[in-house]
Amino acid sequence: RLTSVVREGDTVGRLSGDEFVILLEPAPVTVAPEFVAERVLAVLRQPIDLIGSSDRSISITASIGIAVGPQPTADDLLRDADIALYRAKESGRNRYVLFEPEMQASAEAYLRLEMDLRDALDEQQFFLLYQPTFDLQTESVVGVEALVRWRHPSQGVLEPDRFIPLAEASGLIIPLGRWVLREACRQAANWHRRGFPTGIAVNVSGRQLDDDCLIDDVRDALDTSGLNPESLTLEVTETVLMNDIDAASEKLAAIKELGVRIAIDDFGTGYSSLAYLRKLPVDALKIDRSFISGVSSSRDSAALIHTLVQLGKTLSIETLGEGIEEPAQLRNLQREQCDFGQGFLLARPLDLDAIQGFLETAPRVVQRARAIDPATL
């Protein structure tokens, strides 16, 4: 397919894994590389019939980085194309990006941050914040969401969007996710021993879900902490689940056998369907904040929230609204009988000392001790 969209004198080669390179030779009439990139994206998107399956086909996408010479060496040209490639991935994939000189500085900063990230776990630079989750009918605390932060030695406290994509791309999300899981379970077990039956939720990334060690990591975190499995909720985003629904279903079923609860994050933003909801062992749906924020100004958002809550009730799946920031948003979710919620209107993320004080004074629903609130790293 790749060779079909280039000229006879151009070169197509495979670098490694799923990375390919196309070398466009100079021509009397310059061929815009963007035009070639468009043709590559189009030809790769065409469905592929799987061998041995007459009724199943798949479609793939590509991210493309473009670098234009001259450069001192071939390595320099490939480096620039690689930088543009990762910018294309960061921008949402299935697109092309042309290298620009200012990207070099950004790439160097990215590499420095990756090097710092490799040392951060060993040097105990990560810590957790905890955002309470509430029963919306009683406005009582039922659990907390574990949120990871990075106390960088020179840049201060970094939010997840600064380092989680980097951890995903480098594979460091596996040890980082393992630490978050252990620390969250350890702290929740401590609260239980002190008389606060608070559930806790932890996010699971796509890389973690694919990792063969995930089930062992969950079991180890529970055994080491002594936490009741029903007090732990693992949350996976809808788009991650849809990457390979069969594999995800099998992995989540094994986790459910441990007694752990499963929640779907960002529900409604991906490929929602009754078919996959019935296939997955799901306990809770976390309604994406984009719908919550639009409820006061958009009839469509209000109607969608109503539909998602009713869908949960029909399937006996709990619903949770995230990002509640205005009283009108809270009232709408309560009117729709959404089960749970979180947001700055109710409580902001708190450090360990602050959340301890909060739990000591906030009303709690003991019979709802199991956290259904999925966490966002």
mmCIF file of C-alpha atoms in Angstrom:
data_model
loop_
_atom_site.group_PDB
_atom_site.id
_atom_site.type_symbol
_atom_site.label_atom_id
_atom_site.label_comp_id
_atom_site.label_asym_id
_atom_site.label_seq_id
_atom_site.Cartn_x
_atom_site.Cartn_y
_atom_site.Cartn_z
ATOM 1 C CA ARG A 1 0.000 0.000 0.000
ATOM 2 C CA LEU A 2 2.794 2.405 0.837
ATOM 3 C CA THR A 3 4.671 1.791 -2.396
ATOM 4 C CA SER A 4 1.467 2.283 -4.377
ATOM 5 C CA VAL A 5 1.284 5.987 -3.481
ATOM 6 C CA VAL A 6 4.894 7.004 -4.221
ATOM 7 C CA ARG A 7 6.875 7.373 -7.441
ATOM 8 C CA GLU A 8 9.104 4.709 -8.902
ATOM 9 C CA GLY A 9 12.290 6.480 -7.784
ATOM 10 C CA ASP A 10 11.151 6.981 -4.183
ATOM 11 C CA THR A 11 12.074 4.586 -1.372
ATOM 12 C CA VAL A 12 9.874 2.855 1.206
ATOM 13 C CA GLY A 13 11.455 0.971 4.088
ATOM 14 C CA ARG A 14 10.663 -0.413 7.515
ATOM 15 C CA LEU A 15 12.664 1.032 10.393
ATOM 16 C CA SER A 16 11.409 -1.147 13.252
ATOM 17 C CA GLY A 17 8.203 -2.424 14.764
ATOM 18 C CA ASP A 18 5.364 -0.471 13.215
ATOM 19 C CA GLU A 19 7.536 2.435 12.006
ATOM 20 C CA PHE A 20 8.210 2.976 8.314
ATOM 21 C CA VAL A 21 10.115 5.611 6.362
ATOM 22 C CA ILE A 22 9.434 7.079 2.938
ATOM 23 C CA LEU A 23 12.268 8.904 1.152
ATOM 24 C CA LEU A 24 11.081 11.239 -1.590
ATOM 25 C CA GLU A 25 13.753 11.950 -4.146
ATOM 26 C CA PRO A 26 14.073 15.477 -5.659
ATOM 27 C CA ALA A 27 12.138 16.002 -8.867
ATOM 28 C CA PRO A 28 12.088 18.691 -11.569
ATOM 29 C CA VAL A 29 8.624 19.594 -10.362
ATOM 30 C CA THR A 30 8.590 19.552 -6.567
ATOM 31 C CA VAL A 31 6.080 17.134 -5.069
ATOM 32 C CA ALA A 32 4.642 18.552 -1.842
ATOM 33 C CA PRO A 33 5.335 16.028 0.953
ATOM 34 C CA GLU A 34 2.003 16.949 2.534
ATOM 35 C CA PHE A 35 0.259 15.680 -0.594
ATOM 36 C CA VAL A 36 2.061 12.348 -0.313
ATOM 37 C CA ALA A 37 1.198 12.152 3.387
ATOM 38 C CA GLU A 38 -2.488 12.641 2.590
ATOM 39 C CA ARG A 39 -2.321 9.770 0.092
ATOM 40 C CA VAL A 40 -0.592 7.535 2.658
ATOM 41 C CA LEU A 41 -3.260 8.221 5.278
ATOM 42 C CA ALA A 42 -6.005 7.544 2.753
ATOM 43 C CA VAL A 43 -4.590 4.246 1.490
ATOM 44 C CA LEU A 44 -3.927 2.927 5.006
ATOM 45 C CA ARG A 45 -7.467 3.703 6.134
ATOM 46 C CA GLN A 46 -8.946 1.327 3.577
ATOM 47 C CA PRO A 47 -10.349 -1.798 5.327
ATOM 48 C CA ILE A 48 -8.180 -4.919 5.478
ATOM 49 C CA ASP A 49 -9.896 -8.292 5.190
ATOM 50 C CA LEU A 50 -8.418 -10.743 7.669
ATOM 51 C CA ILE A 51 -7.159 -14.021 6.277
ATOM 52 C CA GLY A 52 -9.510 -16.872 7.067
ATOM 53 C CA SER A 53 -12.385 -14.590 7.993
ATOM 54 C CA SER A 54 -14.923 -13.773 5.328
ATOM 55 C CA ASP A 55 -16.964 -11.416 7.487
ATOM 56 C CA ARG A 56 -14.336 -9.514 9.475
ATOM 57 C CA SER A 57 -12.121 -6.624 8.451
ATOM 58 C CA ILE A 58 -10.106 -4.005 10.279
ATOM 59 C CA SER A 59 -9.015 -0.458 9.550
ATOM 60 C CA ILE A 60 -5.831 1.193 10.760
ATOM 61 C CA THR A 61 -4.547 4.751 10.984
ATOM 62 C CA ALA A 62 -1.077 6.281 10.918
ATOM 63 C CA SER A 63 0.784 9.234 12.367
ATOM 64 C CA ILE A 64 3.275 10.878 10.018
ATOM 65 C CA GLY A 65 6.205 13.184 10.665
ATOM 66 C CA ILE A 66 7.672 15.088 7.717
ATOM 67 C CA ALA A 67 11.187 16.519 7.498
ATOM 68 C CA VAL A 68 12.535 18.346 4.447
ATOM 69 C CA GLY A 69 16.293 18.505 3.601
ATOM 70 C CA PRO A 70 18.979 19.464 3.209
ATOM 71 C CA GLN A 71 20.527 18.275 6.479
ATOM 72 C CA PRO A 72 24.186 17.505 7.287
ATOM 73 C CA THR A 73 23.469 13.801 7.716
ATOM 74 C CA ALA A 74 20.706 11.272 7.161
ATOM 75 C CA ASP A 75 20.478 10.842 10.941
ATOM 76 C CA ASP A 76 19.639 14.537 11.313
ATOM 77 C CA LEU A 77 16.861 14.258 8.752
ATOM 78 C CA LEU A 78 15.430 11.167 10.452
ATOM 79 C CA ARG A 79 15.670 12.888 13.849
ATOM 80 C CA ASP A 80 13.598 15.822 12.603
ATOM 81 C CA ALA A 81 11.026 13.497 11.045
ATOM 82 C CA ASP A 82 10.845 11.551 14.307
ATOM 83 C CA ILE A 83 10.232 14.735 16.305
ATOM 84 C CA ALA A 84 7.425 15.695 13.920
ATOM 85 C CA LEU A 85 6.030 12.154 14.178
ATOM 86 C CA TYR A 86 5.672 12.369 17.946
ATOM 87 C CA ARG A 87 4.076 15.797 17.617
ATOM 88 C CA ALA A 88 1.517 14.186 15.295
ATOM 89 C CA LYS A 89 0.827 11.503 17.906
ATOM 90 C CA GLU A 90 0.438 14.104 20.651
ATOM 91 C CA SER A 91 -2.003 16.028 18.447
ATOM 92 C CA GLY A 92 -4.423 13.120 18.250
ATOM 93 C CA ARG A 93 -2.880 10.675 15.747
ATOM 94 C CA ASN A 94 -4.200 9.876 12.259
ATOM 95 C CA ARG A 95 -2.545 13.009 10.862
ATOM 96 C CA TYR A 96 0.748 14.411 9.609
ATOM 97 C CA VAL A 97 2.956 17.187 11.001
ATOM 98 C CA LEU A 98 5.737 19.050 9.185
ATOM 99 C CA PHE A 99 8.901 19.577 11.250
ATOM 100 C CA GLU A 100 9.612 23.148 12.343
ATOM 101 C CA PRO A 101 12.871 24.311 14.005
ATOM 102 C CA GLU A 102 11.176 25.304 17.280
ATOM 103 C CA MET A 103 10.128 21.684 17.735
ATOM 104 C CA GLN A 104 13.761 20.823 18.441
ATOM 105 C CA ALA A 105 13.824 22.784 21.698
ATOM 106 C CA SER A 106 10.534 21.220 22.728
ATOM 107 C CA ALA A 107 11.880 17.746 21.954
ATOM 108 C CA GLU A 108 15.017 18.368 24.017
ATOM 109 C CA ALA A 109 12.886 19.484 26.968
ATOM 110 C CA TYR A 110 10.782 16.360 26.503
ATOM 111 C CA LEU A 111 13.851 14.140 26.626
ATOM 112 C CA ARG A 112 15.136 15.890 29.745
ATOM 113 C CA LEU A 113 11.797 15.366 31.448
ATOM 114 C CA GLU A 114 11.845 11.685 30.467
ATOM 115 C CA MET A 115 15.290 11.307 32.040
ATOM 116 C CA ASP A 116 14.012 13.002 35.218
ATOM 117 C CA LEU A 117 10.963 10.735 35.215
ATOM 118 C CA ARG A 118 13.149 7.637 35.277
ATOM 119 C CA ASP A 119 14.675 8.806 38.572
ATOM 120 C CA ALA A 120 11.480 10.169 40.124
ATOM 121 C CA LEU A 121 10.151 6.877 41.476
ATOM 122 C CA ASP A 122 13.453 5.873 43.069
ATOM 123 C CA GLU A 123 13.731 9.310 44.671
ATOM 124 C CA GLN A 124 10.104 9.245 45.941
ATOM 125 C CA GLN A 125 9.070 12.400 44.110
ATOM 126 C CA PHE A 126 5.494 11.258 43.456
ATOM 127 C CA PHE A 127 2.641 11.776 45.904
ATOM 128 C CA LEU A 128 -1.135 11.366 45.936
ATOM 129 C CA LEU A 129 -3.982 13.797 46.384
ATOM 130 C CA TYR A 130 -7.451 12.583 47.273
ATOM 131 C CA GLN A 131 -10.715 13.995 45.915
ATOM 132 C CA PRO A 132 -13.860 12.941 47.793
ATOM 133 C CA THR A 133 -16.810 11.317 46.054
ATOM 134 C CA PHE A 134 -20.365 11.870 47.259
ATOM 135 C CA ASP A 135 -23.687 10.102 47.301
ATOM 136 C CA LEU A 136 -25.702 12.740 45.431
ATOM 137 C CA GLN A 137 -28.974 12.046 47.186
ATOM 138 C CA THR A 138 -27.584 12.415 50.712
ATOM 139 C CA GLU A 139 -24.479 14.494 49.805
ATOM 140 C CA SER A 140 -22.479 12.168 52.057
ATOM 141 C CA VAL A 141 -18.926 10.984 51.404
ATOM 142 C CA VAL A 142 -18.634 7.445 50.021
ATOM 143 C CA GLY A 143 -15.050 7.323 48.783
ATOM 144 C CA VAL A 144 -12.094 9.156 47.361
ATOM 145 C CA GLU A 145 -10.313 9.353 44.041
ATOM 146 C CA ALA A 146 -6.532 8.948 44.052
ATOM 147 C CA LEU A 147 -4.734 11.586 41.959
ATOM 148 C CA VAL A 148 -0.998 11.382 41.359
ATOM 149 C CA ARG A 149 1.263 14.422 41.293
ATOM 150 C CA TRP A 150 4.997 14.825 40.654
ATOM 151 C CA ARG A 151 7.063 17.061 42.916
ATOM 152 C CA HIS A 152 9.790 17.844 40.386
ATOM 153 C CA PRO A 153 13.053 19.021 41.984
ATOM 154 C CA SER A 154 13.355 22.115 39.758
ATOM 155 C CA GLN A 155 9.931 22.638 38.146
ATOM 156 C CA GLY A 156 7.753 22.287 41.225
ATOM 157 C CA VAL A 157 4.564 20.242 41.400
ATOM 158 C CA LEU A 158 3.591 18.921 37.958
ATOM 159 C CA GLU A 159 0.034 18.061 36.945
ATOM 160 C CA PRO A 160 -0.654 14.672 35.311
ATOM 161 C CA ASP A 161 -0.969 16.099 31.805
ATOM 162 C CA ARG A 162 2.714 17.068 31.991
ATOM 163 C CA PHE A 163 4.045 13.578 32.654
ATOM 164 C CA ILE A 164 1.410 10.865 32.142
ATOM 165 C CA PRO A 165 1.624 10.955 28.305
ATOM 166 C CA LEU A 166 5.400 10.763 28.652
ATOM 167 C CA ALA A 167 5.104 7.824 31.055
ATOM 168 C CA GLU A 168 2.742 6.089 28.627
ATOM 169 C CA ALA A 169 5.055 6.574 25.648
ATOM 170 C CA SER A 170 8.174 5.419 27.518
ATOM 171 C CA GLY A 171 6.576 2.467 29.303
ATOM 172 C CA LEU A 172 7.281 4.022 32.706
ATOM 173 C CA ILE A 173 3.536 4.064 33.322
ATOM 174 C CA ILE A 174 3.825 0.415 34.407
ATOM 175 C CA PRO A 175 6.016 0.979 37.501
ATOM 176 C CA LEU A 176 4.315 4.329 38.186
ATOM 177 C CA GLY A 177 0.859 2.765 38.018
ATOM 178 C CA ARG A 178 2.026 -0.052 40.263
ATOM 179 C CA TRP A 179 3.215 2.470 42.877
ATOM 180 C CA VAL A 180 -0.065 4.433 42.720
ATOM 181 C CA LEU A 181 -2.062 1.240 43.202
ATOM 182 C CA ARG A 182 -0.018 0.106 46.206
ATOM 183 C CA GLU A 183 0.008 3.522 47.850
ATOM 184 C CA ALA A 184 -3.731 4.055 47.361
ATOM 185 C CA CYS A 185 -4.575 0.629 48.815
ATOM 186 C CA ARG A 186 -2.198 1.146 51.730
ATOM 187 C CA GLN A 187 -3.764 4.479 52.628
ATOM 188 C CA ALA A 188 -7.330 3.220 52.267
ATOM 189 C CA ALA A 189 -6.532 0.275 54.551
ATOM 190 C CA ASN A 190 -5.133 2.721 57.131
ATOM 191 C CA TRP A 191 -8.374 4.700 57.045
ATOM 192 C CA HIS A 192 -10.371 1.518 57.518
ATOM 193 C CA ARG A 193 -8.348 0.614 60.597
ATOM 194 C CA ARG A 194 -9.013 4.096 61.988
ATOM 195 C CA GLY A 195 -12.754 3.730 61.565
ATOM 196 C CA PHE A 196 -13.264 5.382 58.176
ATOM 197 C CA PRO A 197 -14.613 2.725 55.742
ATOM 198 C CA THR A 198 -13.612 4.823 52.741
ATOM 199 C CA GLY A 199 -13.417 3.230 49.328
ATOM 200 C CA ILE A 200 -10.719 4.279 46.907
ATOM 201 C CA ALA A 201 -10.443 4.359 43.126
ATOM 202 C CA VAL A 202 -7.363 4.106 40.924
ATOM 203 C CA ASN A 203 -6.983 4.676 37.200
ATOM 204 C CA VAL A 204 -5.608 1.942 34.958
ATOM 205 C CA SER A 205 -3.950 3.063 31.731
ATOM 206 C CA GLY A 206 -4.068 1.261 28.421
ATOM 207 C CA ARG A 207 -0.469 0.130 28.825
ATOM 208 C CA GLN A 208 -1.259 -1.322 32.249
ATOM 209 C CA LEU A 209 -4.325 -3.122 30.945
ATOM 210 C CA ASP A 210 -2.178 -4.752 28.253
ATOM 211 C CA ASP A 211 0.526 -5.723 30.735
ATOM 212 C CA ASP A 212 0.479 -9.363 31.847
ATOM 213 C CA CYS A 213 1.467 -8.350 35.387
ATOM 214 C CA LEU A 214 -1.619 -6.199 36.093
ATOM 215 C CA ILE A 215 -3.619 -8.899 37.871
ATOM 216 C CA ASP A 216 -0.609 -9.826 40.008
ATOM 217 C CA ASP A 217 -0.066 -6.132 40.789
ATOM 218 C CA VAL A 218 -3.668 -5.748 41.968
ATOM 219 C CA ARG A 219 -3.499 -8.910 44.042
ATOM 220 C CA ASP A 220 -0.194 -7.843 45.579
ATOM 221 C CA ALA A 221 -1.518 -4.376 46.472
ATOM 222 C CA LEU A 222 -4.553 -5.903 48.180
ATOM 223 C CA ASP A 223 -2.581 -8.579 50.033
ATOM 224 C CA THR A 224 0.140 -6.210 51.192
ATOM 225 C CA SER A 225 -2.302 -3.566 52.446
ATOM 226 C CA GLY A 226 -4.990 -5.892 53.762
ATOM 227 C CA LEU A 227 -7.654 -3.814 51.988
ATOM 228 C CA ASN A 228 -11.019 -5.440 51.302
ATOM 229 C CA PRO A 229 -11.149 -5.901 47.505
ATOM 230 C CA GLU A 230 -14.659 -4.425 47.376
ATOM 231 C CA SER A 231 -13.231 -1.136 48.616
ATOM 232 C CA LEU A 232 -11.084 -0.780 45.493
ATOM 233 C CA THR A 233 -12.364 0.436 42.129
ATOM 234 C CA LEU A 234 -10.245 0.262 39.003
ATOM 235 C CA GLU A 235 -11.216 2.684 36.255
ATOM 236 C CA VAL A 236 -10.464 2.347 32.549
ATOM 237 C CA THR A 237 -11.377 4.874 29.872
ATOM 238 C CA GLU A 238 -13.928 3.939 27.268
ATOM 239 C CA THR A 239 -11.545 4.425 24.336
ATOM 240 C CA VAL A 240 -8.935 2.113 25.903
ATOM 241 C CA LEU A 241 -11.517 -0.630 26.287
ATOM 242 C CA MET A 242 -12.556 -0.357 22.669
ATOM 243 C CA ASN A 243 -9.014 -0.912 21.374
ATOM 244 C CA ASP A 244 -9.501 -4.650 21.904
ATOM 245 C CA ILE A 245 -12.850 -5.363 23.502
ATOM 246 C CA ASP A 246 -12.320 -9.130 23.737
ATOM 247 C CA ALA A 247 -8.924 -8.884 25.448
ATOM 248 C CA ALA A 248 -10.178 -6.124 27.757
ATOM 249 C CA SER A 249 -13.215 -8.164 28.729
ATOM 250 C CA GLU A 250 -11.055 -11.167 29.602
ATOM 251 C CA LYS A 251 -8.609 -9.096 31.676
ATOM 252 C CA LEU A 252 -11.355 -7.242 33.561
ATOM 253 C CA ALA A 253 -13.192 -10.486 34.282
ATOM 254 C CA ALA A 254 -10.040 -11.849 35.938
ATOM 255 C CA ILE A 255 -9.775 -8.683 38.026
ATOM 256 C CA LYS A 256 -13.439 -8.975 39.007
ATOM 257 C CA GLU A 257 -12.722 -12.459 40.324
ATOM 258 C CA LEU A 258 -10.486 -10.802 42.916
ATOM 259 C CA GLY A 259 -13.544 -8.906 44.194
ATOM 260 C CA VAL A 260 -12.444 -5.539 42.786
ATOM 261 C CA ARG A 261 -14.965 -3.179 41.198
ATOM 262 C CA ILE A 262 -14.671 -1.865 37.613
ATOM 263 C CA ALA A 263 -15.703 1.560 36.323
ATOM 264 C CA ILE A 264 -15.633 3.103 32.840
ATOM 265 C CA ASP A 265 -14.243 6.638 32.712
ATOM 266 C CA ASP A 266 -15.160 9.358 30.183
ATOM 267 C CA PHE A 267 -18.320 7.457 29.362
ATOM 268 C CA GLY A 268 -20.229 8.864 26.400
ATOM 269 C CA THR A 269 -17.211 10.295 24.582
ATOM 270 C CA GLY A 270 -16.122 7.124 22.803
ATOM 271 C CA TYR A 271 -17.975 4.271 21.135
ATOM 272 C CA SER A 272 -20.750 3.703 23.645
ATOM 273 C CA SER A 273 -22.978 0.755 22.864
ATOM 274 C CA LEU A 274 -25.203 -1.642 24.719
ATOM 275 C CA ALA A 275 -23.377 -4.551 23.130
ATOM 276 C CA TYR A 276 -20.039 -3.849 24.793
ATOM 277 C CA LEU A 277 -21.590 -2.764 28.094
ATOM 278 C CA ARG A 278 -23.302 -6.125 28.386
ATOM 279 C CA LYS A 279 -20.044 -7.868 27.518
ATOM 280 C CA LEU A 280 -17.871 -6.087 30.085
ATOM 281 C CA PRO A 281 -18.020 -6.733 33.854
ATOM 282 C CA VAL A 282 -18.811 -3.107 34.700
ATOM 283 C CA ASP A 283 -20.034 -1.759 38.048
ATOM 284 C CA ALA A 284 -20.078 1.988 37.356
ATOM 285 C CA LEU A 285 -20.157 4.529 34.525
ATOM 286 C CA LYS A 286 -18.406 7.845 35.009
ATOM 287 C CA ILE A 287 -20.236 10.462 32.918
ATOM 288 C CA ASP A 288 -17.705 12.714 31.219
ATOM 289 C CA ARG A 289 -17.369 16.237 32.600
ATOM 290 C CA SER A 290 -18.003 17.769 29.181
ATOM 291 C CA PHE A 291 -21.659 16.743 29.458
ATOM 292 C CA ILE A 292 -21.910 17.984 33.045
ATOM 293 C CA SER A 293 -20.494 21.411 32.196
ATOM 294 C CA GLY A 294 -22.905 21.857 29.294
ATOM 295 C CA VAL A 295 -26.060 20.876 31.139
ATOM 296 C CA SER A 296 -27.054 24.430 32.078
ATOM 297 C CA SER A 297 -26.703 25.796 28.548
ATOM 298 C CA SER A 298 -27.392 22.847 26.259
ATOM 299 C CA ARG A 299 -30.554 20.804 25.978
ATOM 300 C CA ASP A 300 -28.557 18.117 24.215
ATOM 301 C CA SER A 301 -26.223 17.720 27.225
ATOM 302 C CA ALA A 302 -29.178 17.527 29.617
ATOM 303 C CA ALA A 303 -30.884 14.944 27.424
ATOM 304 C CA LEU A 304 -27.720 12.887 27.149
ATOM 305 C CA ILE A 305 -27.204 12.870 30.917
ATOM 306 C CA HIS A 306 -30.791 11.665 31.322
ATOM 307 C CA THR A 307 -30.150 8.900 28.777
ATOM 308 C CA LEU A 308 -26.876 7.764 30.373
ATOM 309 C CA VAL A 309 -28.354 7.656 33.879
ATOM 310 C CA GLN A 310 -31.360 5.690 32.667
ATOM 311 C CA LEU A 311 -29.050 3.355 30.757
ATOM 312 C CA GLY A 312 -27.180 2.676 33.992
ATOM 313 C CA LYS A 313 -30.391 1.958 35.864
ATOM 314 C CA THR A 314 -31.607 -0.391 33.138
ATOM 315 C CA LEU A 315 -28.365 -2.385 33.264
ATOM 316 C CA SER A 316 -28.032 -2.140 37.075
ATOM 317 C CA ILE A 317 -24.828 -0.125 36.684
ATOM 318 C CA GLU A 318 -24.136 2.811 39.002
ATOM 319 C CA THR A 319 -23.604 6.250 37.471
ATOM 320 C CA LEU A 320 -21.247 8.989 38.576
ATOM 321 C CA GLY A 321 -21.065 12.581 37.368
ATOM 322 C CA GLU A 322 -17.627 14.185 37.359
ATOM 323 C CA GLY A 323 -16.619 17.834 37.208
ATOM 324 C CA ILE A 324 -19.555 19.287 39.184
ATOM 325 C CA GLU A 325 -18.717 22.971 39.582
ATOM 326 C CA GLU A 326 -22.072 24.785 39.706
ATOM 327 C CA PRO A 327 -25.193 24.327 41.872
ATOM 328 C CA ALA A 328 -27.347 23.952 38.736
ATOM 329 C CA GLN A 329 -25.225 21.000 37.602
ATOM 330 C CA LEU A 330 -25.608 19.334 41.000
ATOM 331 C CA ARG A 331 -29.368 19.879 41.057
ATOM 332 C CA ASN A 332 -29.772 18.413 37.581
ATOM 333 C CA LEU A 333 -27.835 15.263 38.477
ATOM 334 C CA GLN A 334 -29.857 14.886 41.667
ATOM 335 C CA ARG A 335 -33.079 15.355 39.712
ATOM 336 C CA GLU A 336 -32.016 12.669 37.259
ATOM 337 C CA GLN A 337 -31.145 10.415 40.234
ATOM 338 C CA CYS A 338 -27.508 9.995 39.270
ATOM 339 C CA ASP A 339 -25.969 7.916 42.041
ATOM 340 C CA PHE A 340 -22.678 9.642 42.776
ATOM 341 C CA GLY A 341 -20.650 12.701 41.907
ATOM 342 C CA GLN A 342 -17.504 14.696 42.427
ATOM 343 C CA GLY A 343 -16.255 18.147 41.540
ATOM 344 C CA PHE A 344 -14.910 21.401 42.925
ATOM 345 C CA LEU A 345 -18.396 22.443 44.084
ATOM 346 C CA LEU A 346 -18.401 19.507 46.491
ATOM 347 C CA ALA A 347 -14.703 19.171 47.373
ATOM 348 C CA ARG A 348 -11.346 19.830 45.754
ATOM 349 C CA PRO A 349 -8.438 17.350 45.754
ATOM 350 C CA LEU A 350 -6.824 17.309 49.198
ATOM 351 C CA ASP A 351 -3.433 16.248 50.480
ATOM 352 C CA LEU A 352 -3.101 13.504 53.077
ATOM 353 C CA ASP A 353 -3.454 15.722 56.146
ATOM 354 C CA ALA A 354 -6.384 17.664 54.703
ATOM 355 C CA ILE A 355 -8.302 14.591 53.565
ATOM 356 C CA GLN A 356 -7.854 13.054 56.994
ATOM 357 C CA GLY A 357 -9.464 16.090 58.603
ATOM 358 C CA PHE A 358 -12.174 16.095 55.963
ATOM 359 C CA LEU A 359 -13.089 12.467 56.622
ATOM 360 C CA GLU A 360 -13.260 13.117 60.351
ATOM 361 C CA THR A 361 -15.843 15.889 59.958
ATOM 362 C CA ALA A 362 -17.775 15.040 56.779
ATOM 363 C CA PRO A 363 -20.995 12.983 56.973
ATOM 364 C CA ARG A 364 -20.528 9.456 55.667
ATOM 365 C CA VAL A 365 -22.785 6.692 54.416
ATOM 366 C CA VAL A 366 -21.281 3.613 56.028
ATOM 367 C CA GLN A 367 -23.338 1.155 54.031
ATOM 368 C CA ARG A 368 -21.887 2.716 50.873
ATOM 369 C CA ALA A 369 -18.309 2.073 51.963
ATOM 370 C CA ARG A 370 -17.262 0.728 48.604
ATOM 371 C CA ALA A 371 -15.862 3.443 46.379
ATOM 372 C CA ILE A 372 -17.457 3.626 42.980
ATOM 373 C CA ASP A 373 -15.556 6.725 41.958
ATOM 374 C CA PRO A 374 -13.014 5.979 39.236
ATOM 375 C CA ALA A 375 -9.725 7.818 39.566
ATOM 376 C CA THR A 376 -7.923 10.014 37.040
ATOM 377 C CA LEU A 377 -4.157 9.915 37.212
#
